[in-house]
Short mmCIF file of N, CA and C in Angstrom, two decimals:
data_model
loop_
_atom_site.label_atom_id
_atom_site.label_comp_id
_atom_site.label_asym_id
_atom_site.label_seq_id
_atom_site.Cartn_x
_atom_site.Cartn_y
_atom_site.Cartn_z
N MET A 1 31.81 7.45 -0.96
CA MET A 1 30.63 7.10 -0.96
C MET A 1 29.89 8.76 -1.09
N ASN A 2 28.89 8.90 -2.05
CA ASN A 2 28.13 10.21 -1.99
C ASN A 2 26.74 9.56 -2.46
N ILE A 3 25.98 10.78 -2.37
CA ILE A 3 24.46 10.58 -2.90
C ILE A 3 24.04 10.11 -4.03
N ASP A 4 25.10 10.68 -5.28
CA ASP A 4 24.66 10.25 -6.34
C ASP A 4 25.00 8.68 -6.70
N ARG A 5 26.13 8.10 -5.96
CA ARG A 5 26.24 6.74 -6.04
C ARG A 5 25.10 6.02 -5.57
N ILE A 6 24.25 6.48 -4.36
CA ILE A 6 23.20 5.88 -3.76
C ILE A 6 21.96 5.99 -4.68
N SER A 7 21.94 7.19 -5.10
CA SER A 7 21.02 7.25 -6.29
C SER A 7 20.91 6.11 -7.33
N ARG A 8 22.24 5.83 -7.73
CA ARG A 8 22.44 5.15 -8.74
C ARG A 8 22.24 3.72 -8.16
N TRP A 9 22.26 3.15 -7.21
CA TRP A 9 22.04 1.90 -6.60
C TRP A 9 20.83 1.71 -6.69
N HIS A 10 19.92 2.73 -6.06
CA HIS A 10 18.19 2.65 -6.03
C HIS A 10 18.06 2.48 -7.56
N LEU A 11 18.66 3.01 -8.65
CA LEU A 11 18.34 2.94 -9.88
C LEU A 11 18.27 1.42 -10.55
N LEU A 12 19.72 0.86 -10.28
CA LEU A 12 19.93 -0.20 -10.72
C LEU A 12 19.27 -1.43 -10.04
N TYR A 13 19.30 -1.26 -8.67
CA TYR A 13 18.43 -2.30 -7.99
C TYR A 13 16.96 -2.50 -8.54
N GLY A 14 16.62 -1.09 -8.57
CA GLY A 14 15.24 -1.10 -9.55
C GLY A 14 15.11 -1.79 -10.79
N LEU A 15 16.14 -1.55 -11.57
CA LEU A 15 16.10 -2.33 -12.78
C LEU A 15 15.98 -3.72 -12.65
N VAL A 16 17.00 -4.24 -11.77
CA VAL A 16 17.24 -5.64 -11.40
C VAL A 16 15.81 -6.18 -11.18
N PHE A 17 15.11 -5.64 -10.09
CA PHE A 17 13.75 -5.87 -9.66
C PHE A 17 12.61 -5.81 -11.00
N ALA A 18 13.01 -5.04 -12.07
CA ALA A 18 12.04 -4.99 -13.04
C ALA A 18 12.25 -6.13 -13.85
N ILE A 19 13.40 -6.55 -13.98
CA ILE A 19 13.68 -7.86 -14.96
C ILE A 19 12.93 -8.97 -13.97
N ILE A 20 13.47 -9.09 -12.91
CA ILE A 20 12.88 -10.17 -12.16
C ILE A 20 11.42 -10.33 -12.48
N GLY A 21 10.66 -9.33 -12.04
CA GLY A 21 9.26 -9.08 -11.91
C GLY A 21 8.77 -9.43 -13.20
N MET A 22 9.45 -8.97 -14.59
CA MET A 22 8.81 -9.27 -15.96
C MET A 22 8.80 -10.78 -16.33
N VAL A 23 10.27 -11.38 -15.63
CA VAL A 23 10.47 -12.64 -16.08
C VAL A 23 9.17 -13.42 -15.14
N LEU A 24 9.12 -13.29 -13.81
CA LEU A 24 7.94 -13.83 -13.32
C LEU A 24 6.56 -13.66 -13.99
N GLY A 25 6.39 -12.39 -14.56
CA GLY A 25 4.91 -12.19 -15.34
C GLY A 25 5.09 -12.91 -16.38
N ILE A 26 6.23 -13.22 -17.17
CA ILE A 26 6.21 -13.93 -18.83
C ILE A 26 5.92 -15.40 -17.95
N TYR A 27 6.50 -16.01 -16.89
CA TYR A 27 6.28 -17.29 -16.64
C TYR A 27 5.08 -17.44 -16.44
N MET A 28 4.39 -16.90 -15.54
CA MET A 28 2.95 -16.88 -15.26
C MET A 28 2.01 -16.90 -16.30
N ALA A 29 2.35 -16.19 -17.16
CA ALA A 29 1.58 -15.97 -18.35
C ALA A 29 1.60 -17.27 -19.28
N SER A 30 3.06 -17.88 -19.51
CA SER A 30 3.29 -18.96 -20.59
C SER A 30 2.80 -20.21 -20.01
N SER A 31 2.99 -20.23 -18.37
CA SER A 31 2.53 -21.44 -17.78
C SER A 31 0.88 -21.34 -17.39
N GLN A 32 0.28 -20.48 -17.47
CA GLN A 32 -1.23 -20.15 -17.34
C GLN A 32 -1.29 -20.39 -15.84
N ASN A 33 -0.29 -20.14 -14.91
CA ASN A 33 -0.44 -20.33 -13.55
C ASN A 33 0.11 -19.16 -12.51
N HIS A 34 -1.03 -18.38 -12.42
CA HIS A 34 -0.90 -17.01 -11.85
C HIS A 34 -0.91 -16.88 -10.36
N VAL A 35 -0.37 -18.19 -9.67
CA VAL A 35 -0.32 -18.25 -8.19
C VAL A 35 0.50 -17.20 -7.65
N GLN A 36 1.37 -16.92 -8.32
CA GLN A 36 2.35 -15.77 -7.98
C GLN A 36 2.12 -14.23 -8.26
N HIS A 37 1.00 -13.92 -8.51
CA HIS A 37 0.81 -12.78 -8.89
C HIS A 37 0.93 -11.36 -7.73
N VAL A 38 0.76 -12.03 -6.61
CA VAL A 38 0.96 -11.15 -5.38
C VAL A 38 2.69 -10.91 -5.34
N THR A 39 3.28 -11.86 -5.49
CA THR A 39 4.59 -11.83 -5.22
C THR A 39 5.06 -10.78 -6.49
N HIS A 40 4.66 -11.12 -7.83
CA HIS A 40 4.91 -10.46 -9.15
C HIS A 40 4.58 -8.76 -9.01
N ALA A 41 3.30 -8.62 -8.19
CA ALA A 41 3.21 -7.24 -8.05
C ALA A 41 4.17 -6.22 -6.80
N HIS A 42 4.49 -7.25 -6.10
CA HIS A 42 5.32 -6.56 -4.89
C HIS A 42 6.63 -6.25 -5.49
N ILE A 43 6.96 -7.34 -6.21
CA ILE A 43 8.53 -7.07 -6.72
C ILE A 43 8.45 -5.79 -7.85
N LEU A 44 7.56 -5.70 -8.65
CA LEU A 44 7.56 -4.48 -9.36
C LEU A 44 7.17 -3.32 -8.74
N LEU A 45 6.32 -3.31 -7.77
CA LEU A 45 6.04 -1.93 -7.24
C LEU A 45 7.10 -1.70 -6.11
N LEU A 46 7.43 -2.53 -5.24
CA LEU A 46 8.20 -1.96 -4.43
C LEU A 46 9.85 -1.89 -4.83
N GLY A 47 9.91 -3.19 -5.74
CA GLY A 47 11.20 -3.11 -5.90
C GLY A 47 11.70 -2.55 -7.28
N PHE A 48 10.81 -2.19 -8.07
CA PHE A 48 11.17 -1.53 -9.47
C PHE A 48 10.70 0.04 -9.12
N VAL A 49 9.34 0.20 -8.96
CA VAL A 49 8.80 1.66 -9.03
C VAL A 49 9.19 2.27 -7.96
N LEU A 50 9.04 1.94 -6.66
CA LEU A 50 9.66 2.76 -5.51
C LEU A 50 10.98 3.18 -5.45
N SER A 51 11.91 1.99 -5.87
CA SER A 51 13.26 2.15 -5.94
C SER A 51 13.61 3.15 -6.88
N ALA A 52 13.07 3.33 -8.28
CA ALA A 52 13.21 4.38 -9.18
C ALA A 52 13.04 5.56 -8.49
N ILE A 53 11.46 5.85 -7.71
CA ILE A 53 11.33 7.19 -7.47
C ILE A 53 12.38 7.65 -6.44
N PHE A 54 12.81 6.51 -5.45
CA PHE A 54 13.81 7.02 -4.56
C PHE A 54 15.10 7.37 -5.32
N ALA A 55 15.33 7.00 -6.14
CA ALA A 55 16.54 7.18 -7.16
C ALA A 55 16.40 8.65 -7.69
N VAL A 56 15.19 9.18 -8.24
CA VAL A 56 14.72 10.51 -8.74
C VAL A 56 14.96 11.42 -7.26
N ILE A 57 14.34 11.01 -6.20
CA ILE A 57 14.15 11.95 -5.05
C ILE A 57 15.52 12.25 -4.78
N TYR A 58 16.45 11.27 -4.43
CA TYR A 58 17.76 11.59 -4.13
C TYR A 58 18.45 12.57 -5.34
N ARG A 59 18.31 12.13 -6.47
CA ARG A 59 19.05 13.12 -7.41
C ARG A 59 18.45 14.41 -7.39
N LEU A 60 17.08 14.66 -7.47
CA LEU A 60 16.61 16.10 -7.51
C LEU A 60 16.55 16.68 -6.41
N TRP A 61 16.29 16.25 -5.21
CA TRP A 61 16.02 16.89 -3.80
C TRP A 61 16.75 16.58 -2.77
N LEU A 62 17.76 15.61 -2.88
CA LEU A 62 18.47 15.28 -1.65
C LEU A 62 19.89 15.22 -2.03
N PRO A 63 20.39 15.90 -2.94
CA PRO A 63 21.95 15.72 -3.41
C PRO A 63 22.95 16.11 -2.04
N ALA A 64 22.41 16.95 -1.34
CA ALA A 64 23.18 17.18 -0.05
C ALA A 64 22.88 16.41 1.26
N SER A 65 22.09 15.39 1.15
CA SER A 65 21.53 14.73 2.16
C SER A 65 22.84 14.12 3.06
N SER A 66 22.74 13.74 4.16
CA SER A 66 23.68 12.56 4.79
C SER A 66 23.91 11.31 4.10
N VAL A 67 24.94 11.10 3.85
CA VAL A 67 25.29 9.75 3.44
C VAL A 67 24.92 8.77 4.36
N LYS A 68 25.01 8.76 5.87
CA LYS A 68 24.79 7.83 6.56
C LYS A 68 23.23 7.50 6.84
N TRP A 69 22.31 8.62 7.12
CA TRP A 69 20.80 8.54 6.34
C TRP A 69 20.57 7.99 5.29
N ALA A 70 21.00 8.07 4.16
CA ALA A 70 20.65 7.60 2.96
C ALA A 70 21.07 6.04 2.95
N LEU A 71 22.35 5.70 3.38
CA LEU A 71 22.84 4.29 3.54
C LEU A 71 21.97 3.41 4.09
N ALA A 72 21.26 4.12 5.32
CA ALA A 72 20.48 3.48 6.31
C ALA A 72 19.17 3.26 5.46
N GLN A 73 18.57 4.35 4.88
CA GLN A 73 17.27 4.34 3.94
C GLN A 73 17.21 3.09 2.74
N THR A 74 18.59 3.20 2.06
CA THR A 74 18.68 2.09 1.19
C THR A 74 18.83 0.83 1.47
N ALA A 75 19.40 0.54 2.56
CA ALA A 75 19.66 -0.75 3.32
C ALA A 75 18.05 -1.35 3.63
N CYS A 76 17.52 -0.59 4.31
CA CYS A 76 16.17 -0.80 4.87
C CYS A 76 15.18 -1.17 3.57
N HIS A 77 15.37 -0.33 2.78
CA HIS A 77 14.31 -0.82 1.63
C HIS A 77 14.76 -1.98 0.56
N GLN A 78 15.95 -1.87 0.27
CA GLN A 78 16.50 -2.97 -0.95
C GLN A 78 16.34 -4.35 0.03
N LEU A 79 16.89 -4.34 1.09
CA LEU A 79 16.91 -5.63 1.87
C LEU A 79 15.49 -5.97 2.21
N GLY A 80 14.67 -5.27 2.86
CA GLY A 80 13.28 -5.63 3.18
C GLY A 80 12.48 -5.93 1.80
N THR A 81 12.74 -5.29 0.80
CA THR A 81 12.24 -5.82 -0.52
C THR A 81 12.52 -7.15 -0.91
N ALA A 82 13.96 -7.22 -0.93
CA ALA A 82 14.49 -8.75 -1.33
C ALA A 82 13.71 -9.79 -0.52
N VAL A 83 13.78 -9.58 0.82
CA VAL A 83 13.55 -10.44 1.76
C VAL A 83 12.05 -10.72 1.42
N LEU A 84 11.02 -9.70 1.35
CA LEU A 84 9.81 -9.84 1.17
C LEU A 84 9.53 -10.66 -0.05
N ALA A 85 10.03 -10.46 -1.23
CA ALA A 85 10.03 -11.00 -2.40
C ALA A 85 10.43 -12.32 -2.30
N ILE A 86 11.64 -12.79 -1.66
CA ILE A 86 11.65 -14.02 -1.62
C ILE A 86 10.57 -15.12 -0.74
N GLY A 87 10.33 -14.42 0.45
CA GLY A 87 9.14 -14.71 1.34
C GLY A 87 8.18 -15.13 0.85
N LEU A 88 7.67 -14.11 -0.11
CA LEU A 88 6.06 -14.18 -0.94
C LEU A 88 6.30 -15.26 -2.00
N PHE A 89 7.54 -15.44 -2.53
CA PHE A 89 7.55 -16.29 -3.44
C PHE A 89 7.59 -17.88 -2.90
N LEU A 90 8.32 -18.10 -1.90
CA LEU A 90 8.37 -19.48 -1.21
C LEU A 90 6.72 -19.36 -0.55
N LEU A 91 5.89 -18.50 0.18
CA LEU A 91 4.88 -18.82 0.49
C LEU A 91 3.66 -19.23 -0.56
N TYR A 92 3.58 -18.57 -1.57
CA TYR A 92 2.92 -18.57 -2.77
C TYR A 92 2.98 -19.67 -3.59
N GLY A 93 4.36 -20.25 -3.44
CA GLY A 93 4.74 -21.38 -4.17
C GLY A 93 4.78 -22.73 -3.35
N GLN A 94 4.06 -22.48 -2.41
CA GLN A 94 3.88 -23.55 -1.16
C GLN A 94 5.27 -24.49 -0.89
N VAL A 95 6.13 -23.50 -0.99
CA VAL A 95 7.50 -24.12 -0.51
C VAL A 95 7.75 -24.01 0.91
N ALA A 96 7.19 -23.11 1.51
CA ALA A 96 7.52 -22.84 2.97
C ALA A 96 5.97 -22.35 3.57
N PRO A 97 5.50 -22.92 4.85
CA PRO A 97 4.12 -22.75 5.21
C PRO A 97 3.92 -21.17 5.81
N GLU A 98 3.03 -20.63 6.05
CA GLU A 98 2.85 -19.41 6.16
C GLU A 98 3.40 -19.20 7.76
N ALA A 99 3.15 -20.55 8.63
CA ALA A 99 3.79 -20.09 10.21
C ALA A 99 5.18 -19.97 9.99
N THR A 100 6.14 -20.43 8.94
CA THR A 100 7.46 -20.20 8.87
C THR A 100 7.83 -18.78 8.30
N VAL A 101 6.98 -18.34 7.11
CA VAL A 101 7.15 -17.38 6.37
C VAL A 101 6.88 -16.23 7.10
N GLY A 102 5.77 -16.19 7.53
CA GLY A 102 4.85 -15.06 8.09
C GLY A 102 5.87 -14.06 9.12
N PRO A 103 6.23 -14.50 10.00
CA PRO A 103 7.14 -13.72 10.83
C PRO A 103 8.20 -12.97 9.92
N ILE A 104 8.60 -13.52 8.88
CA ILE A 104 9.68 -13.33 8.11
C ILE A 104 9.48 -11.96 7.29
N LEU A 105 8.09 -12.33 6.79
CA LEU A 105 7.41 -11.41 6.13
C LEU A 105 7.28 -10.05 6.67
N GLY A 106 6.74 -10.35 8.00
CA GLY A 106 6.34 -9.17 8.90
C GLY A 106 7.58 -8.48 9.21
N ILE A 107 8.70 -9.02 9.26
CA ILE A 107 9.82 -8.16 9.70
C ILE A 107 10.35 -7.50 8.27
N ALA A 108 10.16 -8.14 7.27
CA ALA A 108 10.61 -7.66 5.89
C ALA A 108 9.76 -6.30 5.66
N SER A 109 8.62 -6.45 6.11
CA SER A 109 7.64 -5.16 5.54
C SER A 109 7.97 -4.16 6.58
N ILE A 110 8.38 -4.20 7.77
CA ILE A 110 8.58 -3.33 8.70
C ILE A 110 10.01 -2.43 8.06
N GLY A 111 10.85 -3.48 7.60
CA GLY A 111 11.99 -2.78 7.01
C GLY A 111 11.79 -1.75 5.66
N VAL A 112 10.85 -2.17 5.07
CA VAL A 112 10.63 -1.55 3.85
C VAL A 112 9.52 -0.20 4.39
N LEU A 113 8.81 -0.44 5.35
CA LEU A 113 8.37 0.86 6.10
C LEU A 113 9.29 1.74 6.49
N LEU A 114 10.30 1.17 7.37
CA LEU A 114 11.06 2.22 8.06
C LEU A 114 11.99 2.83 6.73
N GLY A 115 12.32 1.96 5.56
CA GLY A 115 13.02 2.69 4.47
C GLY A 115 12.12 4.15 3.95
N ALA A 116 10.75 3.82 3.98
CA ALA A 116 10.01 4.78 3.33
C ALA A 116 10.14 6.01 4.59
N VAL A 117 9.77 5.78 5.88
CA VAL A 117 10.01 6.91 6.71
C VAL A 117 11.29 7.53 6.72
N LEU A 118 12.50 6.80 6.68
CA LEU A 118 13.49 7.30 6.51
C LEU A 118 13.82 8.43 5.40
N MET A 119 13.18 8.02 4.17
CA MET A 119 12.97 8.75 2.97
C MET A 119 12.07 10.04 3.22
N LEU A 120 11.21 9.75 3.93
CA LEU A 120 10.23 11.07 4.48
C LEU A 120 11.14 11.99 5.21
N VAL A 121 12.04 11.66 6.33
CA VAL A 121 12.55 12.35 7.03
C VAL A 121 13.48 13.18 6.62
N GLN A 122 14.43 12.58 5.54
CA GLN A 122 15.41 13.05 4.61
C GLN A 122 14.70 14.37 3.77
N VAL A 123 13.60 14.07 3.09
CA VAL A 123 12.80 15.19 2.20
C VAL A 123 12.43 16.26 3.61
N LEU A 124 11.76 15.93 4.60
CA LEU A 124 11.33 17.03 5.17
C LEU A 124 12.71 17.82 5.82
N ARG A 125 13.72 17.23 6.03
CA ARG A 125 14.91 17.98 6.37
C ARG A 125 15.58 18.92 5.30
N ALA A 126 15.27 18.38 4.06
CA ALA A 126 15.97 18.92 2.69
C ALA A 126 15.09 20.56 2.38
N GLU A 127 15.66 21.14 1.40
CA GLU A 127 15.17 22.38 0.99
C GLU A 127 13.87 21.81 0.18
N SER A 128 13.01 22.89 -0.10
CA SER A 128 11.63 22.53 -0.40
C SER A 128 11.68 22.20 -1.95
N ARG A 129 12.62 22.56 -2.71
CA ARG A 129 12.42 22.67 -4.22
C ARG A 129 13.66 21.71 -4.55
N PRO A 130 13.33 20.98 -5.80
CA PRO A 130 14.48 20.19 -6.38
C PRO A 130 15.74 21.06 -6.71
N SER A 131 16.90 20.44 -6.70
CA SER A 131 18.19 21.19 -6.83
C SER A 131 18.60 21.31 -8.17
N VAL A 132 17.80 20.74 -9.27
CA VAL A 132 18.13 21.07 -10.71
C VAL A 132 17.43 22.45 -10.93
N MET A 133 16.32 23.16 -9.98
CA MET A 133 15.93 24.23 -10.35
C MET A 133 16.87 25.35 -10.10
N PRO A 134 17.00 26.41 -11.03
CA PRO A 134 18.08 27.27 -10.45
C PRO A 134 17.54 28.24 -9.21
N LYS A 135 18.44 28.57 -8.57
CA LYS A 135 18.50 29.56 -7.39
C LYS A 135 18.43 30.83 -7.76
N ALA A 136 17.37 31.70 -7.15
CA ALA A 136 17.18 32.95 -7.45
C ALA A 136 18.29 33.87 -7.09
N SER A 137 18.96 34.74 -7.92
CA SER A 137 20.24 35.26 -7.69
C SER A 137 19.99 36.60 -7.03
N ALA A 138 20.72 36.96 -6.01
CA ALA A 138 20.45 38.28 -5.33
C ALA A 138 20.81 39.39 -6.25
N ALA A 139 20.98 39.46 -7.57
CA ALA A 139 21.14 40.69 -8.41
C ALA A 139 19.83 40.95 -8.95
N THR A 140 18.77 40.05 -9.14
CA THR A 140 17.53 40.35 -9.94
C THR A 140 16.86 41.05 -8.90
#
């Protein structure tokens, strides 16, 4: 297991969330029922956009990051986002009442927040510039 693989996981998860979010958006548009707009926004922003940003951060700034930290961050973000999306879908689809889903949404939200905090910690511990930038040589 390495950071390149974790970066790829974030990218793949993000693309899956993008497809799910787009399908939900197309369904809402075709049915003219936009009750799931909150779910749609969370899937696209947390699932797609933030996952893609995390993939780029791992690729550019964190190639030497600890795999354990990266796995913990990935698990918190991806599991939290998936549970949050499912919970919101059930809540706004009136499949489950807020009293049932609310605590689950709270825990999932904390998981997503913890994933962001773990990413911040890794970035703060890393070098200050992207790894794709050439290092200054001692000969110049």
